[in-house]
CSV table of C-alpha atoms and ligand atoms in Angstrom, one decimal:
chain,number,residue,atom,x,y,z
A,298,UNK,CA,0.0,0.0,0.0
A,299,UNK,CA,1.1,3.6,-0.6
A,300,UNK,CA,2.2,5.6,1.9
A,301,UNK,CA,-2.0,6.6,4.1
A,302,UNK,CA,-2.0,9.9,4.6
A,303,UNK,CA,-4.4,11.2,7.5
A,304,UNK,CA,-7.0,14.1,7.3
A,305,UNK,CA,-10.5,14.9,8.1
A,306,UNK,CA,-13.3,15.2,6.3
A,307,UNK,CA,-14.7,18.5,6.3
A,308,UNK,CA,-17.7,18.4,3.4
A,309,UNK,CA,-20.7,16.0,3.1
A,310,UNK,CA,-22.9,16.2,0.8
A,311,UNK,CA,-24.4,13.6,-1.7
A,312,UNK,CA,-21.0,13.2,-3.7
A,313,UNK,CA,-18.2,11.5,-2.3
A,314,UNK,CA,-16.8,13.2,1.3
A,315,UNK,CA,-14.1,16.1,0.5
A,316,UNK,CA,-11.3,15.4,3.1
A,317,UNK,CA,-8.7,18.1,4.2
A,318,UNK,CA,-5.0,16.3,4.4
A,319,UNK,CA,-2.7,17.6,6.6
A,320,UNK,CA,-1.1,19.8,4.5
A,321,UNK,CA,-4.0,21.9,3.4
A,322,UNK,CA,-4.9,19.8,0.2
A,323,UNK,CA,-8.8,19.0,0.0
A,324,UNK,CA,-9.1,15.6,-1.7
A,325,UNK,CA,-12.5,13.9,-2.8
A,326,UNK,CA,-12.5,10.5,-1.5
A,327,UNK,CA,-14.3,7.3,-1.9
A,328,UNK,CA,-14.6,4.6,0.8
A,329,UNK,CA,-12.2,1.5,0.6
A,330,UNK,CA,-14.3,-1.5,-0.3
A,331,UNK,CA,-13.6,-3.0,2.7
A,332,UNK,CA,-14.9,-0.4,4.9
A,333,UNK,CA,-18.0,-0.5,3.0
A,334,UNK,CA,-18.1,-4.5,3.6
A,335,UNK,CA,-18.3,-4.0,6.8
A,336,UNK,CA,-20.7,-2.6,7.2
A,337,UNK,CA,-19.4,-0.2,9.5
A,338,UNK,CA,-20.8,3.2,9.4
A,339,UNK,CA,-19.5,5.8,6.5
A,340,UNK,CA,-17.2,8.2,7.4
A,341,UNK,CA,-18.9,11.7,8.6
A,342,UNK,CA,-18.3,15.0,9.6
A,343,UNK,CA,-15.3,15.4,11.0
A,344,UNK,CA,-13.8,12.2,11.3
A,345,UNK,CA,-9.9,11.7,11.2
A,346,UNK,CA,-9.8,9.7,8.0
A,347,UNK,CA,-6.7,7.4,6.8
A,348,UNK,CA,-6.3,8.1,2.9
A,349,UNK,CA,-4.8,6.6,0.0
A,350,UNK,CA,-4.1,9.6,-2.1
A,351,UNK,CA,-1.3,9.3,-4.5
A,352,UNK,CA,-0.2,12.4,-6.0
A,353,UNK,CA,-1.9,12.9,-10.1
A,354,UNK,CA,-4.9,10.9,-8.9
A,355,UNK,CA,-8.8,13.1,-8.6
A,356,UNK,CA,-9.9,11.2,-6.2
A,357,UNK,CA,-8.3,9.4,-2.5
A,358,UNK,CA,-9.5,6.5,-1.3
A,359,UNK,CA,-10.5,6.1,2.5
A,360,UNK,CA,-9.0,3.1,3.7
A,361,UNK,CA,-9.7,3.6,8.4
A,362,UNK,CA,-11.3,5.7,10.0
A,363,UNK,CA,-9.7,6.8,12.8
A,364,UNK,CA,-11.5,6.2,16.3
A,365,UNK,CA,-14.3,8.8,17.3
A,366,UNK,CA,-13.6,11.4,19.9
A,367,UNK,CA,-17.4,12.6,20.4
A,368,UNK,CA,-20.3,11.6,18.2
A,369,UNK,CA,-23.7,12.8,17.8
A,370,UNK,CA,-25.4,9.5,16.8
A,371,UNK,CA,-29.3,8.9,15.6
A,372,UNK,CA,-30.4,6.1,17.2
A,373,UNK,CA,-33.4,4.1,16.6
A,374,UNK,CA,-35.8,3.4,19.5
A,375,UNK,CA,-36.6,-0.2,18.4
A,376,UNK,CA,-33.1,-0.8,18.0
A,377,UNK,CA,-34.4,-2.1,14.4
A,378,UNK,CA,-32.0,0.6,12.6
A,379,UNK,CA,-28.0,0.8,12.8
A,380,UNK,CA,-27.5,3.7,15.2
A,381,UNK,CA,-26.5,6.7,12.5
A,382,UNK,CA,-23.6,8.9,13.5
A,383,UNK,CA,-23.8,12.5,12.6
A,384,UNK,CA,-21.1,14.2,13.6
A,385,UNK,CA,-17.7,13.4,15.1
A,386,UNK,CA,-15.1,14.6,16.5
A,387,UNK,CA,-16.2,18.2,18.7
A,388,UNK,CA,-15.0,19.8,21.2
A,389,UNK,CA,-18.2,22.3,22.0
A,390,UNK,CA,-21.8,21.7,21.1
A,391,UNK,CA,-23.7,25.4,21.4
A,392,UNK,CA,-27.9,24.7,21.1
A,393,UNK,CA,-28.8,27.8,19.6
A,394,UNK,CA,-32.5,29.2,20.5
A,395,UNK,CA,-34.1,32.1,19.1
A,396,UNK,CA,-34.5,34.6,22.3
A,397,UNK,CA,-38.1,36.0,21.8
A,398,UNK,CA,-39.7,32.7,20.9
A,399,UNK,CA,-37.8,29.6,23.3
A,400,UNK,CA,-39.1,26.3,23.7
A,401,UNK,CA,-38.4,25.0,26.9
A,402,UNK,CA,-39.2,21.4,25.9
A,403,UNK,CA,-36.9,21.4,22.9
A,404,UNK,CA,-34.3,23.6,24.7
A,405,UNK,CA,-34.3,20.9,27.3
A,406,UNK,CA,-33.9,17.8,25.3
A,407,UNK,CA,-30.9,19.5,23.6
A,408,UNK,CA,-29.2,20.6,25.8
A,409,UNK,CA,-29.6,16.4,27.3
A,410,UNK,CA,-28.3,15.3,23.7
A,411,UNK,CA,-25.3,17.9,23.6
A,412,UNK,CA,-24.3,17.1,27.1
A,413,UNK,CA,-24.5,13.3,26.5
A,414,UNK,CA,-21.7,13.8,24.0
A,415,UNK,CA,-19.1,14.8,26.7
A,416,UNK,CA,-18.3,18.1,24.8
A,417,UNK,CA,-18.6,22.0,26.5
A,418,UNK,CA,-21.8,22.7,26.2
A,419,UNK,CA,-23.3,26.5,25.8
A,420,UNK,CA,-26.5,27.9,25.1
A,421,UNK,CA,-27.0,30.6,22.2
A,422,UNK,CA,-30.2,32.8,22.3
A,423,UNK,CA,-30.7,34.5,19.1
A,424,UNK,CA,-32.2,37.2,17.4
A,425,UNK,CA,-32.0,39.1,20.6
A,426,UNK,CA,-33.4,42.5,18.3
A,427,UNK,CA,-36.8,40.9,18.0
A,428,UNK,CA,-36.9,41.2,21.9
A,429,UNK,CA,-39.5,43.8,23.9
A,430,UNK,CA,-36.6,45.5,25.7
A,431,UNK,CA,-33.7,44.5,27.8
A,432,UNK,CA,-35.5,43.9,30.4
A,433,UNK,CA,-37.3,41.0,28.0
A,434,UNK,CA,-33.9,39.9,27.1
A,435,UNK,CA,-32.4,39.6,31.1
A,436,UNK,CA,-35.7,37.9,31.8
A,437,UNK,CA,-35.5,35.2,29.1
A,438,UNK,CA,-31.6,34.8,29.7
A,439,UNK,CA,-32.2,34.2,33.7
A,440,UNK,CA,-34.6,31.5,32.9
A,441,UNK,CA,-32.8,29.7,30.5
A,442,UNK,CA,-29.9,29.8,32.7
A,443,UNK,CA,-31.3,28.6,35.6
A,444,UNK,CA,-32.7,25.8,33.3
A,445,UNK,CA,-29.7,25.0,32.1
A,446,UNK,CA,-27.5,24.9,35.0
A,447,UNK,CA,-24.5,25.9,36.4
A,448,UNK,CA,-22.5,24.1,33.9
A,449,UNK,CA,-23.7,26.0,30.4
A,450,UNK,CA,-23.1,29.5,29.7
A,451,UNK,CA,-25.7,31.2,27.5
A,452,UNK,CA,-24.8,33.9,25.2
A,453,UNK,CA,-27.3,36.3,23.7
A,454,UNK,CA,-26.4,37.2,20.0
A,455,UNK,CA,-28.2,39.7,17.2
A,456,UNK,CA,-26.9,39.7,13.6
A,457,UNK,CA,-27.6,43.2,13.4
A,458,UNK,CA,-24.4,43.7,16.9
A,459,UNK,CA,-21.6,42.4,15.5
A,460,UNK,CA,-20.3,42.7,19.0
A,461,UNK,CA,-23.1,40.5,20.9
A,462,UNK,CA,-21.2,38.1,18.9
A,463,UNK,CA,-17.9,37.9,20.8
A,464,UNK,CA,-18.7,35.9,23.4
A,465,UNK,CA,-19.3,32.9,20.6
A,466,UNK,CA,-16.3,33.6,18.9
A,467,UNK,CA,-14.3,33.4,22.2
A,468,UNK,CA,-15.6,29.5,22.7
A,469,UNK,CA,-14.0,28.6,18.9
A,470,UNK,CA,-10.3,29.6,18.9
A,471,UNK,CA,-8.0,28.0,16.8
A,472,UNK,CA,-7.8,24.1,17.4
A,473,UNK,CA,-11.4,23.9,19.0
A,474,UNK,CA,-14.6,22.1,16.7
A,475,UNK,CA,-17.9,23.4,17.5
A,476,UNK,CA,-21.3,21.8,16.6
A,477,UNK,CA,-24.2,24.5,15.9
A,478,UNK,CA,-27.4,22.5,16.9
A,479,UNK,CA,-30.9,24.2,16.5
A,480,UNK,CA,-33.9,23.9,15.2
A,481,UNK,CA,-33.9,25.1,11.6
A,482,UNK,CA,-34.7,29.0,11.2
A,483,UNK,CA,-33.1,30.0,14.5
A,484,UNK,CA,-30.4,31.9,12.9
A,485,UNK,CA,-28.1,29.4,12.4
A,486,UNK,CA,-26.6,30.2,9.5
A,487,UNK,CA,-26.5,33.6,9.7
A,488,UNK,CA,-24.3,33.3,13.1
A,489,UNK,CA,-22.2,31.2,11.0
A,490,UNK,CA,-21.7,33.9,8.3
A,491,UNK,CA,-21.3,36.9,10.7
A,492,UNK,CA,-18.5,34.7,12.6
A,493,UNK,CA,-17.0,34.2,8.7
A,494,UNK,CA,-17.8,37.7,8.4
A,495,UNK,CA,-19.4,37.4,4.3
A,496,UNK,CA,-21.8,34.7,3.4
A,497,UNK,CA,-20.9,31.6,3.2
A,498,UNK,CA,-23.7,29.0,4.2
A,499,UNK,CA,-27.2,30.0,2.2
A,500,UNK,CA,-29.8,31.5,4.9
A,501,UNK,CA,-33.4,30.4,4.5
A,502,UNK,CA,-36.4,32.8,4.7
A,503,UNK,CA,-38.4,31.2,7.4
A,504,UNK,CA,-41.8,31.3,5.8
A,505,UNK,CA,-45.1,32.3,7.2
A,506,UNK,CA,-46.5,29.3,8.6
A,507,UNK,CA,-43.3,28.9,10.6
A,508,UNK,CA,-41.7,25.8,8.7
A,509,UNK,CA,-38.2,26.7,8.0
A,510,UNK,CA,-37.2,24.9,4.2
A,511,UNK,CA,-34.5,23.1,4.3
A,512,UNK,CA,-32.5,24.5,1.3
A,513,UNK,CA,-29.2,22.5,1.9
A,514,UNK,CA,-28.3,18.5,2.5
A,515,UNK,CA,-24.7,19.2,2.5
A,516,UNK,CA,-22.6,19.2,6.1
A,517,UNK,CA,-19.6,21.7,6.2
A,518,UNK,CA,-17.0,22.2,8.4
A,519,UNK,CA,-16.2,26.1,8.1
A,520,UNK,CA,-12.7,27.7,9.3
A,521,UNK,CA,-13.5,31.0,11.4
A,522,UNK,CA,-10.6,33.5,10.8
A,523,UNK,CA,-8.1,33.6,12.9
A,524,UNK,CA,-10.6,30.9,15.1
A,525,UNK,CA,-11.3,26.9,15.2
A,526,UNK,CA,-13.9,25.3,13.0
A,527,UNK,CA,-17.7,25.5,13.0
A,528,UNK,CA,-20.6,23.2,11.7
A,529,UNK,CA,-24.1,23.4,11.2
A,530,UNK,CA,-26.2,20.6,11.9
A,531,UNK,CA,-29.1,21.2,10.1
A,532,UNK,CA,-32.2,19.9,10.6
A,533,UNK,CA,-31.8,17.3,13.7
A,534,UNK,CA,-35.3,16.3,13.6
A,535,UNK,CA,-34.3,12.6,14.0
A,536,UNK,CA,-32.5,13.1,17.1
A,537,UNK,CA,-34.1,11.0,19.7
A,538,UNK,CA,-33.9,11.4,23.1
A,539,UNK,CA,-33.7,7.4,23.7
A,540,UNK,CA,-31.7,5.7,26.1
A,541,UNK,CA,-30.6,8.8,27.4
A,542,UNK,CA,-29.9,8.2,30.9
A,543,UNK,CA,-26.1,9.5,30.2
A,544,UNK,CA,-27.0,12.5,28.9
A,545,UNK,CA,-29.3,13.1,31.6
A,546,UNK,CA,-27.4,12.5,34.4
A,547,UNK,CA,-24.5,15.0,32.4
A,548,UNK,CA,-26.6,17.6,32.1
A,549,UNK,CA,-27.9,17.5,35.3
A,550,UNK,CA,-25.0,16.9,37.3
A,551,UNK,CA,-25.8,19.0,40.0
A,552,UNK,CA,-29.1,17.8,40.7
A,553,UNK,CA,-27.5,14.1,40.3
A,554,UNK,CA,-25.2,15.2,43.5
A,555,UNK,CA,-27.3,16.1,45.8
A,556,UNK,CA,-29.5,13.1,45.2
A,557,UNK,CA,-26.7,11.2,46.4
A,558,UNK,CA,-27.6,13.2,49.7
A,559,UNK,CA,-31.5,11.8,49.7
A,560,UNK,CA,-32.1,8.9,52.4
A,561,UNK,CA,-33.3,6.4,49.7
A,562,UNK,CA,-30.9,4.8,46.9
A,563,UNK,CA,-33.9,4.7,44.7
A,564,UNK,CA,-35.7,7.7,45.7
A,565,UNK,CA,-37.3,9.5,43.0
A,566,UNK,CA,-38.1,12.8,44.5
A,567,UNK,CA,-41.4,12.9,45.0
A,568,UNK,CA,-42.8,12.6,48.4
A,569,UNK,CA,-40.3,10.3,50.1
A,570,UNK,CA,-38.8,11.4,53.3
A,571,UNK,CA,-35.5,12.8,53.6
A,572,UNK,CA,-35.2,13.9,49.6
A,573,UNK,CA,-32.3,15.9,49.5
A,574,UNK,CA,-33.6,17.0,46.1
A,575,UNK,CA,-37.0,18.7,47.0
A,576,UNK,CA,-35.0,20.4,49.9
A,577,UNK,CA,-32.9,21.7,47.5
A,578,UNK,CA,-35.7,23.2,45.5
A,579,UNK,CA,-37.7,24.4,48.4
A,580,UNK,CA,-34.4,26.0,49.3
A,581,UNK,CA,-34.1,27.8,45.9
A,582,UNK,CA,-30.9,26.0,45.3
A,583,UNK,CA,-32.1,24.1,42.5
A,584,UNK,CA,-35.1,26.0,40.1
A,585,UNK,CA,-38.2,24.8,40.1
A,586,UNK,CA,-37.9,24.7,36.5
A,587,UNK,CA,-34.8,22.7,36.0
A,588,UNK,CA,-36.5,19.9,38.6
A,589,UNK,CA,-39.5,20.1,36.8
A,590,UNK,CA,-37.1,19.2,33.4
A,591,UNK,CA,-35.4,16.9,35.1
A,592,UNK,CA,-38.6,14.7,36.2
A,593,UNK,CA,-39.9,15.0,33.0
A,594,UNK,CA,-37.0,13.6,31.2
A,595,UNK,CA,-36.3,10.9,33.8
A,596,UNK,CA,-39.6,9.6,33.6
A,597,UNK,CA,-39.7,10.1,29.4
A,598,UNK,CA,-36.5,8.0,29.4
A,599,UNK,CA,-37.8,4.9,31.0
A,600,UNK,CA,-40.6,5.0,29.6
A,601,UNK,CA,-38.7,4.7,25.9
A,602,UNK,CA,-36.5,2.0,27.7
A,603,UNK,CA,-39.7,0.0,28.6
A,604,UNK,CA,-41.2,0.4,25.1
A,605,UNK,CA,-37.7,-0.6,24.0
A,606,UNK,CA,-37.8,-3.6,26.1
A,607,UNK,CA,-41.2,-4.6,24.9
A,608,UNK,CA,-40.4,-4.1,21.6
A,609,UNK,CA,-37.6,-6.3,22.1
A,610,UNK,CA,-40.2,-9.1,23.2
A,611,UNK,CA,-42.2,-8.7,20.5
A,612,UNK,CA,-39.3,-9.6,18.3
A,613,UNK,CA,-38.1,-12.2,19.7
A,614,UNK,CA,-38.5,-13.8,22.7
A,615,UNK,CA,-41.9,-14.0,24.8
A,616,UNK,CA,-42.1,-12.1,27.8
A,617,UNK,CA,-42.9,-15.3,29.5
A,618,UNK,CA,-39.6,-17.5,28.6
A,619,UNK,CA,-37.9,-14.1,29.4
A,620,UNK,CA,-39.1,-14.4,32.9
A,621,UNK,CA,-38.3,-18.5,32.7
A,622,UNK,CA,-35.1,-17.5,32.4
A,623,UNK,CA,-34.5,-15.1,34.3
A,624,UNK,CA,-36.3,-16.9,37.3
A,625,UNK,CA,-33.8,-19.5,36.6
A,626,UNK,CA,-31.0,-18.2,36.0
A,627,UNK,CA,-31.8,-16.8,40.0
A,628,UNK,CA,-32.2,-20.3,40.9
A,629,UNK,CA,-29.8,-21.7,39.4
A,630,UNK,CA,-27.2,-19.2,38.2
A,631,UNK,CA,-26.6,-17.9,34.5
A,632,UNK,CA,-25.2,-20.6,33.1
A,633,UNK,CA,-27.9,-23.1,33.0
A,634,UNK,CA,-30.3,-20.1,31.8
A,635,UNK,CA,-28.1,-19.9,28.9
A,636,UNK,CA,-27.9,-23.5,28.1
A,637,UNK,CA,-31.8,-23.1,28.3
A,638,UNK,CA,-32.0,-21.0,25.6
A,639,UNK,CA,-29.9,-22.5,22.9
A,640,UNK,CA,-31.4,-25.4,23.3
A,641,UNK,CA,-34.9,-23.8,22.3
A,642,UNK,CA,-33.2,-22.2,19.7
A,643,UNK,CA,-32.2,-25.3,18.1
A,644,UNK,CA,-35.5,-26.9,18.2
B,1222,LIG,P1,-30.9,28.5,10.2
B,1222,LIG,O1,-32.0,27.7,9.5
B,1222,LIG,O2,-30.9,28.2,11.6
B,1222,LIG,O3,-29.6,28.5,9.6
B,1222,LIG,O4,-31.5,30.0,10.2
B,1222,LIG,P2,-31.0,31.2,9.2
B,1222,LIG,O5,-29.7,31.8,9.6
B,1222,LIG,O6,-31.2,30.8,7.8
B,1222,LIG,O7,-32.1,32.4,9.7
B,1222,LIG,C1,-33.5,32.2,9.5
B,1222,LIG,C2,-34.1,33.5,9.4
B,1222,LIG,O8,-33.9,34.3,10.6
B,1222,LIG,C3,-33.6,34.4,8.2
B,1222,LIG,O9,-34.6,35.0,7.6
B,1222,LIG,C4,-32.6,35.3,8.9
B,1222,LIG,O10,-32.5,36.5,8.2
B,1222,LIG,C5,-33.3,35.6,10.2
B,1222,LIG,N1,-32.4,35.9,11.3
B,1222,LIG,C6,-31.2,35.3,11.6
B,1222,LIG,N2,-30.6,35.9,12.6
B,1222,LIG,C7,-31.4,37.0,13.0
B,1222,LIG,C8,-31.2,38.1,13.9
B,1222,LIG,O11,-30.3,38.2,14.7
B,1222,LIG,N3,-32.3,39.0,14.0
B,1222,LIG,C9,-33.3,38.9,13.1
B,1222,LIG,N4,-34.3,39.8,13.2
B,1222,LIG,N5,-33.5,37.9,12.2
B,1222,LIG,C10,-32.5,37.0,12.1
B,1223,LIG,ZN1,-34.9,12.5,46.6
């Protein structure tokens, strides 16, 4: 094999991925035939790629990918889908909101996906010109901070203040990857441009009935000057909040510490005795709001973890010989349980 040469790939769209080597050259590159045999996912966003690209040739040839950092991943809640990976290989996630117009449920959920991730997570409220007055603005800000926690800063930006954009800009120098993440229509894009300073990604008109168009299906990592990298993760309809219980307990670390403090294990801070949780919000030390969220999610997330586990059933074993096995493998410890089931299998 030629000498690989490693870079990342920085443009998806529906041709082949365009991957930026090490030494500045952007190469379009196809997928070894091997990786696509295996069925292991495509390469995304971002990943650190291993290319074949001699010199003369158009095109490179992708022969690893290098191991993830961070992913955003689309799973499936029926587990019937390959979990899809979206984007890899971030340092900071910011969830970008439009200030006037915030929707706590949405803001909520992802802000649990971006924590989940493990990257710095921030908050971006934008459009802050369409606000009543800044006293609207500090208003909106304190509640989305105390929703979010002590853990996420939230920035308030307006195209039309070049300087309300600084604060942004500060959490993308040089060497750092940031994921945009937002509804579409939020201003993602044109944060994007006024960090690039001209026009690069295409804005969309959000039309009257509300329903932003999608005008793009293309990913692109963009180079701030004199900054780190930024992408826009269009339309992220598809991410799921399921099997979250990471990302919750990430993004609500603090309220996960001082549940360690409540008298029962398994308390789930309602109205058992000695919740250090409730205590906490009756204290003000914890917002109403953020609990409220937090309860919400909790419960949302085993909820998809039992329809998961039904789901499961209903494929393929019955709910019954689960419990036969289970009750046996208690009796008699896991190994005869497992010799129980291959030998249904076989018959
Ligand atoms: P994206 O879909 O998240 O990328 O959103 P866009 O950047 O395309 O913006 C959607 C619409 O909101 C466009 O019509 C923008 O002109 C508008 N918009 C974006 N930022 C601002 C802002 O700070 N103030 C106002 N008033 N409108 C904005
Ligand atoms: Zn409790």
């Amino acid at each position: 094999m030629e000498q690989l040469k490693v870079g990342q790939v920085v443009k998806l769209d529906r041709g082949y991925p365009l991957v930026r080597l090490a030494d500045g050259r952007t190469v379009r590159c196809e997928h070894a035939t091997s990786l696509v045999k295996g069925a292991d996912w495509r390469a995304v966003i971002g990943d650190k790629v291993e290319v074949d690209a001699p010199e003369g040739h158009d095109k490179g040839i992708i022969v690893s990918i290098l191991p993830r950092t961070r992913a955003f991943v689309r799973k499936d809640p029926t587990e019937r889908a390959v979990p899809q990976i979206l984007a890899a290989n971030f340092d900071r996630v910011f969830v970008a909101q439009p200030l006037s117009d915030v929707n706590t449920r949405r803001l909520e959920r992802e802000l649990v996906l971006a924590c989940e991730t493990g990257a710095d997570v921030s908050v971006v409220l934008t459009k802050a010109d369409l606000a009543e007055d800044d006293a609207h603005i500090a208003e909106v800000r304190d509640r989305v901070c105390a929703l979010a926690g002590p853990d996420v800063e939230v920035d308030v930006v307006s195209t039309d203040d070049p300087a309300s954009l600084e604060a942004v800009r500060a959490k993308v120098p040089e060497g750092v990857t940031a994921v945009l993440l937002g509804k579409s229509g939020v201003g993602k894009s044109s944060l994007v441009n006024m960090l690039v300073g001209e026009a690069i990604q295409e804005t969309t008109p959000v039309r009257e009935d509300g329903k932003g168009r999608h005008t793009t299906v293309s990913r692109e990592m963009i180079k701030l000057p004199d900054g780190g990298l930024i992408v826009d993760m269009p339309g992220v309809r598809g991410l799921g909040l399921w099997d979250a219980g990471k990302g919750i307990e990430t993004a609500f670390a603090d309220i996960e510490a001082v549940a360690a403090q409540c008298k029962f294990r398994d308390c789930k801070h309602t109205n058992e005795p000695g919740c250090a949780v409730r205590a906490a919000v009756e204290a003000g030390e914890i917002s109403e709001e953020r609990f409220a969220s937090y309860q919400a999610l909790m419960q949302e997330s085993e909820q998809v973890s039992e329809r998961r586990e039904e789901a499961r059933r209903l494929r393929g074993e019955k709910a019954s010989d689960i419990r036969a096995a289970k009750e046996a493998r208690a009796l008699h410890g896991a190994g005869k349980a497992g010799a129980k089931k291959r030998s249904r299998k076989r018959s």
